[in-house]
């Protein structure tokens, strides 16, 4: 029996005389057993469930994040309602102030000594005090309700704000009346006196009709100023356009990019309302120009 040949290869071709090679680690592969096969459908159903839950939330969040233009269009009816309230306050304040200012201006033109001085002092005070101060003055000093013949009449904030705005209107209209009457030549007074007109008749029948065209342009300027000043009523709690704009901005989550569109819309509304008044005033000044 012959001895085995040590140089012959063994174990798949490795020479017997050489040292054994180190084993090579192959990449790990998950055996395709039955539990691993069941793992994939479970993950798939889990992802589907998460998608079903997340999609409505994503859709709701995307719908809430409207563009600035869409936000303005969405809230435009409400903001225009607030703007109409500003216009209503300005019209009422202008009406009250015009009637009171006409009487105050005529009082400054009186022949006595005491009444013209009192009227002049009141005119100077209300003309040279900030309008916001007058508004606070009325809001805090005028009661919330008054009792007339046993009947309680409430005075809401917007009513007090209207009276507050009518005070500077009264003073400015009084100065307009005084200046217009003084601008009429003295020959008109002398001619009326020669015709045996009394001072009252001269004032109401001759002087004031001539003053109407002189008073109209500055009167319209005062109205434009009071219309723009009505936004100050938001400081004292009146729900007007500026208050509603702030509320809309808060309702939309206080997004910083909505500041310019929302307040720009308010700016546009006041500009479109006041600019035609300014152009009409300039036209009337040219038409009624007196020399």
GROMACS .gro file of C-alpha atoms in nm:
model
  291
    1UNK     CA    1   0.000   0.000   0.000
    2UNK     CA    2   0.161   0.322  -0.114
    3UNK     CA    3   0.175   0.643   0.095
    4UNK     CA    4  -0.060   0.923   0.001
    5UNK     CA    5   0.083   1.192  -0.215
    6UNK     CA    6   0.112   1.505   0.003
    7UNK     CA    7   0.151   1.730  -0.302
    8UNK     CA    8  -0.190   1.635  -0.440
    9UNK     CA    9  -0.456   1.891  -0.387
   10UNK     CA   10  -0.718   1.833  -0.121
   11UNK     CA   11  -1.048   1.995  -0.026
   12UNK     CA   12  -1.139   2.140  -0.354
   13UNK     CA   13  -0.796   2.196  -0.505
   14UNK     CA   14  -0.593   2.350  -0.222
   15UNK     CA   15  -0.240   2.216  -0.206
   16UNK     CA   16  -0.177   2.013   0.106
   17UNK     CA   17   0.161   2.163   0.175
   18UNK     CA   18   0.034   2.528   0.192
   19UNK     CA   19  -0.131   2.691   0.491
   20UNK     CA   20  -0.511   2.706   0.495
   21UNK     CA   21  -0.659   3.032   0.347
   22UNK     CA   22  -0.879   3.259   0.567
   23UNK     CA   23  -1.254   3.232   0.501
   24UNK     CA   24  -1.411   3.518   0.302
   25UNK     CA   25  -1.728   3.680   0.451
   26UNK     CA   26  -1.997   3.696   0.191
   27UNK     CA   27  -2.262   3.979   0.193
   28UNK     CA   28  -2.543   3.916   0.433
   29UNK     CA   29  -2.862   3.802   0.268
   30UNK     CA   30  -3.187   3.759   0.447
   31UNK     CA   31  -3.316   3.413   0.389
   32UNK     CA   32  -3.651   3.411   0.218
   33UNK     CA   33  -3.837   3.237   0.484
   34UNK     CA   34  -4.208   3.259   0.551
   35UNK     CA   35  -4.188   3.519   0.837
   36UNK     CA   36  -3.981   3.758   0.621
   37UNK     CA   37  -4.225   3.722   0.338
   38UNK     CA   38  -4.507   3.822   0.572
   39UNK     CA   39  -4.318   4.133   0.693
   40UNK     CA   40  -4.353   4.332   0.372
   41UNK     CA   41  -4.733   4.336   0.349
   42UNK     CA   42  -4.750   4.449   0.711
   43UNK     CA   43  -4.527   4.750   0.639
   44UNK     CA   44  -4.727   4.830   0.329
   45UNK     CA   45  -5.055   4.838   0.517
   46UNK     CA   46  -4.896   5.054   0.788
   47UNK     CA   47  -4.778   5.310   0.532
   48UNK     CA   48  -5.121   5.315   0.371
   49UNK     CA   49  -5.283   5.382   0.707
   50UNK     CA   50  -5.047   5.668   0.781
   51UNK     CA   51  -5.116   5.817   0.439
   52UNK     CA   52  -5.492   5.797   0.495
   53UNK     CA   53  -5.458   5.978   0.827
   54UNK     CA   54  -5.212   6.239   0.699
   55UNK     CA   55  -5.384   6.331   0.372
   56UNK     CA   56  -5.690   6.504   0.527
   57UNK     CA   57  -5.467   6.705   0.762
   58UNK     CA   58  -5.244   6.808   0.473
   59UNK     CA   59  -5.543   6.905   0.261
   60UNK     CA   60  -5.692   7.107   0.547
   61UNK     CA   61  -5.365   7.290   0.606
   62UNK     CA   62  -5.325   7.364   0.237
   63UNK     CA   63  -5.679   7.502   0.214
   64UNK     CA   64  -5.627   7.732   0.513
   65UNK     CA   65  -5.310   7.887   0.371
   66UNK     CA   66  -5.478   8.116   0.120
   67UNK     CA   67  -5.281   8.362  -0.083
   68UNK     CA   68  -5.294   8.731   0.023
   69UNK     CA   69  -5.517   8.820  -0.272
   70UNK     CA   70  -5.759   8.538  -0.186
   71UNK     CA   71  -5.769   8.656   0.176
   72UNK     CA   72  -5.856   9.011   0.067
   73UNK     CA   73  -6.129   8.885  -0.167
   74UNK     CA   74  -6.265   8.656   0.102
   75UNK     CA   75  -6.298   8.931   0.364
   76UNK     CA   76  -6.374   9.223   0.131
   77UNK     CA   77  -6.751   9.233   0.206
   78UNK     CA   78  -6.687   9.257   0.579
   79UNK     CA   79  -6.417   9.522   0.536
   80UNK     CA   80  -6.640   9.726   0.306
   81UNK     CA   81  -6.912   9.713   0.570
   82UNK     CA   82  -6.668   9.866   0.816
   83UNK     CA   83  -6.572  10.129   0.559
   84UNK     CA   84  -6.937  10.223   0.511
   85UNK     CA   85  -6.954  10.275   0.888
   86UNK     CA   86  -6.659  10.514   0.860
   87UNK     CA   87  -6.845  10.706   0.591
   88UNK     CA   88  -7.162  10.717   0.802
   89UNK     CA   89  -6.971  10.855   1.103
   90UNK     CA   90  -6.806  11.121   0.887
   91UNK     CA   91  -7.135  11.230   0.733
   92UNK     CA   92  -7.311  11.259   1.070
   93UNK     CA   93  -7.017  11.440   1.227
   94UNK     CA   94  -7.004  11.678   0.932
   95UNK     CA   95  -7.376  11.753   0.954
   96UNK     CA   96  -7.367  11.821   1.328
   97UNK     CA   97  -7.046  12.021   1.303
   98UNK     CA   98  -7.171  12.231   1.010
   99UNK     CA   99  -7.487  12.339   1.190
  100UNK     CA  100  -7.300  12.415   1.513
  101UNK     CA  101  -7.015  12.583   1.325
  102UNK     CA  102  -7.252  12.811   1.138
  103UNK     CA  103  -7.395  12.936   1.466
  104UNK     CA  104  -7.049  12.969   1.622
  105UNK     CA  105  -6.918  13.162   1.322
  106UNK     CA  106  -7.211  13.402   1.327
  107UNK     CA  107  -7.161  13.449   1.700
  108UNK     CA  108  -6.804  13.564   1.635
  109UNK     CA  109  -6.948  13.827   1.398
  110UNK     CA  110  -7.193  13.959   1.655
  111UNK     CA  111  -7.199  14.321   1.766
  112UNK     CA  112  -7.169  14.256   2.137
  113UNK     CA  113  -6.849  14.209   2.335
  114UNK     CA  114  -6.900  13.900   2.547
  115UNK     CA  115  -7.055  13.657   2.297
  116UNK     CA  116  -6.800  13.713   2.013
  117UNK     CA  117  -6.513  13.664   2.257
  118UNK     CA  118  -6.657  13.343   2.397
  119UNK     CA  119  -6.723  13.213   2.045
  120UNK     CA  120  -6.370  13.309   1.936
  121UNK     CA  121  -6.216  13.132   2.238
  122UNK     CA  122  -6.417  12.813   2.174
  123UNK     CA  123  -6.318  12.819   1.807
  124UNK     CA  124  -5.949  12.854   1.886
  125UNK     CA  125  -5.956  12.576   2.145
  126UNK     CA  126  -6.126  12.318   1.923
  127UNK     CA  127  -5.918  12.414   1.618
  128UNK     CA  128  -5.582  12.387   1.792
  129UNK     CA  129  -5.629  12.067   1.992
  130UNK     CA  130  -5.549  11.725   1.840
  131UNK     CA  131  -5.858  11.549   1.719
  132UNK     CA  132  -5.768  11.233   1.907
  133UNK     CA  133  -5.758  11.429   2.233
  134UNK     CA  134  -6.107  11.564   2.164
  135UNK     CA  135  -6.223  11.212   2.088
  136UNK     CA  136  -6.093  11.082   2.421
  137UNK     CA  137  -6.240  11.389   2.592
  138UNK     CA  138  -6.588  11.304   2.468
  139UNK     CA  139  -6.555  10.927   2.513
  140UNK     CA  140  -6.465  10.949   2.881
  141UNK     CA  141  -6.670  11.250   2.991
  142UNK     CA  142  -6.998  11.176   2.815
  143UNK     CA  143  -7.198  10.911   3.006
  144UNK     CA  144  -7.292  10.577   2.856
  145UNK     CA  145  -7.662  10.664   2.887
  146UNK     CA  146  -7.882  10.961   2.961
  147UNK     CA  147  -8.227  10.978   3.117
  148UNK     CA  148  -8.491  11.193   2.948
  149UNK     CA  149  -8.833  11.213   3.110
  150UNK     CA  150  -8.775  10.882   3.285
  151UNK     CA  151  -8.660  10.712   2.966
  152UNK     CA  152  -8.306  10.580   2.952
  153UNK     CA  153  -8.135  10.650   2.621
  154UNK     CA  154  -7.809  10.456   2.566
  155UNK     CA  155  -7.515  10.630   2.405
  156UNK     CA  156  -7.298  10.370   2.232
  157UNK     CA  157  -6.937  10.432   2.149
  158UNK     CA  158  -7.000  10.522   1.787
  159UNK     CA  159  -7.247  10.796   1.890
  160UNK     CA  160  -6.994  10.951   2.127
  161UNK     CA  161  -6.725  10.921   1.860
  162UNK     CA  162  -6.950  11.107   1.617
  163UNK     CA  163  -6.993  11.393   1.863
  164UNK     CA  164  -6.619  11.388   1.927
  165UNK     CA  165  -6.543  11.432   1.558
  166UNK     CA  166  -6.807  11.705   1.524
  167UNK     CA  167  -6.616  11.935   1.761
  168UNK     CA  168  -6.319  12.007   1.530
  169UNK     CA  169  -6.561  12.024   1.238
  170UNK     CA  170  -6.760  12.287   1.425
  171UNK     CA  171  -6.451  12.497   1.492
  172UNK     CA  172  -6.323  12.477   1.134
  173UNK     CA  173  -6.663  12.556   0.985
  174UNK     CA  174  -6.696  12.852   1.221
  175UNK     CA  175  -6.364  12.988   1.094
  176UNK     CA  176  -6.473  12.926   0.735
  177UNK     CA  177  -6.795  13.121   0.794
  178UNK     CA  178  -6.612  13.409   0.960
  179UNK     CA  179  -6.353  13.430   0.683
  180UNK     CA  180  -6.614  13.412   0.408
  181UNK     CA  181  -6.824  13.691   0.561
  182UNK     CA  182  -6.518  13.908   0.612
  183UNK     CA  183  -6.418  13.856   0.248
  184UNK     CA  184  -6.734  14.027   0.121
  185UNK     CA  185  -6.660  14.392   0.036
  186UNK     CA  186  -6.787  14.650   0.279
  187UNK     CA  187  -6.976  14.818  -0.003
  188UNK     CA  188  -7.230  14.536   0.019
  189UNK     CA  189  -7.303  14.625   0.379
  190UNK     CA  190  -7.322  14.993   0.299
  191UNK     CA  191  -7.558  14.935   0.007
  192UNK     CA  192  -7.786  14.722   0.221
  193UNK     CA  193  -7.781  14.982   0.496
  194UNK     CA  194  -7.876  15.254   0.246
  195UNK     CA  195  -8.178  15.042   0.150
  196UNK     CA  196  -8.289  15.028   0.514
  197UNK     CA  197  -8.201  14.662   0.564
  198UNK     CA  198  -8.136  14.555   0.918
  199UNK     CA  199  -7.812  14.379   1.004
  200UNK     CA  200  -7.992  14.046   1.027
  201UNK     CA  201  -8.160  14.093   0.691
  202UNK     CA  202  -7.834  14.200   0.532
  203UNK     CA  203  -7.655  13.897   0.669
  204UNK     CA  204  -7.910  13.634   0.567
  205UNK     CA  205  -8.036  13.782   0.240
  206UNK     CA  206  -7.729  13.947   0.090
  207UNK     CA  207  -7.403  13.841   0.256
  208UNK     CA  208  -7.446  13.468   0.325
  209UNK     CA  209  -7.578  13.384  -0.025
  210UNK     CA  210  -7.261  13.538  -0.166
  211UNK     CA  211  -7.051  13.345   0.085
  212UNK     CA  212  -7.186  13.004  -0.019
  213UNK     CA  213  -6.951  12.966  -0.313
  214UNK     CA  214  -6.662  13.088  -0.100
  215UNK     CA  215  -6.734  12.839   0.179
  216UNK     CA  216  -6.800  12.529  -0.030
  217UNK     CA  217  -6.442  12.432  -0.132
  218UNK     CA  218  -6.288  12.464   0.218
  219UNK     CA  219  -6.594  12.293   0.365
  220UNK     CA  220  -6.531  11.996   0.135
  221UNK     CA  221  -6.167  11.990   0.242
  222UNK     CA  222  -6.277  11.965   0.603
  223UNK     CA  223  -6.505  11.676   0.515
  224UNK     CA  224  -6.222  11.489   0.342
  225UNK     CA  225  -6.008  11.536   0.653
  226UNK     CA  226  -6.280  11.414   0.887
  227UNK     CA  227  -6.348  11.111   0.666
  228UNK     CA  228  -5.982  11.009   0.688
  229UNK     CA  229  -5.971  11.081   1.062
  230UNK     CA  230  -6.256  10.843   1.144
  231UNK     CA  231  -6.006  10.555   1.163
  232UNK     CA  232  -5.902  10.702   1.499
  233UNK     CA  233  -6.231  10.572   1.636
  234UNK     CA  234  -6.075  10.224   1.641
  235UNK     CA  235  -5.858  10.337   1.934
  236UNK     CA  236  -6.165  10.393   2.151
  237UNK     CA  237  -6.332  10.064   2.062
  238UNK     CA  238  -6.555  10.156   1.769
  239UNK     CA  239  -6.586   9.868   1.523
  240UNK     CA  240  -6.498  10.039   1.197
  241UNK     CA  241  -6.278   9.939   0.904
  242UNK     CA  242  -5.942   9.953   1.080
  243UNK     CA  243  -6.075   9.747   1.372
  244UNK     CA  244  -6.216   9.487   1.135
  245UNK     CA  245  -5.888   9.478   0.944
  246UNK     CA  246  -5.700   9.393   1.263
  247UNK     CA  247  -5.958   9.126   1.348
  248UNK     CA  248  -5.933   8.972   1.002
  249UNK     CA  249  -5.555   8.960   1.030
  250UNK     CA  250  -5.586   8.781   1.366
  251UNK     CA  251  -5.844   8.539   1.222
  252UNK     CA  252  -5.602   8.445   0.945
  253UNK     CA  253  -5.340   8.342   1.198
  254UNK     CA  254  -5.149   8.670   1.215
  255UNK     CA  255  -4.947   8.592   0.904
  256UNK     CA  256  -4.690   8.870   0.846
  257UNK     CA  257  -4.738   8.862   0.469
  258UNK     CA  258  -5.101   8.974   0.514
  259UNK     CA  259  -5.016   9.312   0.671
  260UNK     CA  260  -4.955   9.494   0.344
  261UNK     CA  261  -5.254   9.348   0.147
  262UNK     CA  262  -5.512   9.400   0.423
  263UNK     CA  263  -5.408   9.748   0.525
  264UNK     CA  264  -5.338   9.832   0.163
  265UNK     CA  265  -5.701   9.748   0.087
  266UNK     CA  266  -5.810   9.994   0.357
  267UNK     CA  267  -5.576  10.255   0.210
  268UNK     CA  268  -5.722  10.197  -0.135
  269UNK     CA  269  -6.080  10.237  -0.010
  270UNK     CA  270  -6.008  10.571   0.157
  271UNK     CA  271  -5.810  10.694  -0.142
  272UNK     CA  272  -6.088  10.608  -0.389
  273UNK     CA  273  -6.336  10.788  -0.164
  274UNK     CA  274  -6.136  11.101  -0.081
  275UNK     CA  275  -5.951  11.163  -0.407
  276UNK     CA  276  -6.267  11.252  -0.607
  277UNK     CA  277  -6.358  11.495  -0.328
  278UNK     CA  278  -6.019  11.658  -0.365
  279UNK     CA  279  -6.057  11.688  -0.743
  280UNK     CA  280  -6.409  11.828  -0.709
  281UNK     CA  281  -6.286  12.080  -0.453
  282UNK     CA  282  -6.013  12.198  -0.688
  283UNK     CA  283  -6.269  12.230  -0.969
  284UNK     CA  284  -6.503  12.436  -0.752
  285UNK     CA  285  -6.217  12.660  -0.642
  286UNK     CA  286  -6.136  12.738  -1.005
  287UNK     CA  287  -6.502  12.791  -1.092
  288UNK     CA  288  -6.589  13.007  -0.792
  289UNK     CA  289  -6.266  13.204  -0.797
  290UNK     CA  290  -6.332  13.556  -0.681
  291UNK     CA  291  -6.118  13.859  -0.732
   0.00000   0.00000   0.00000
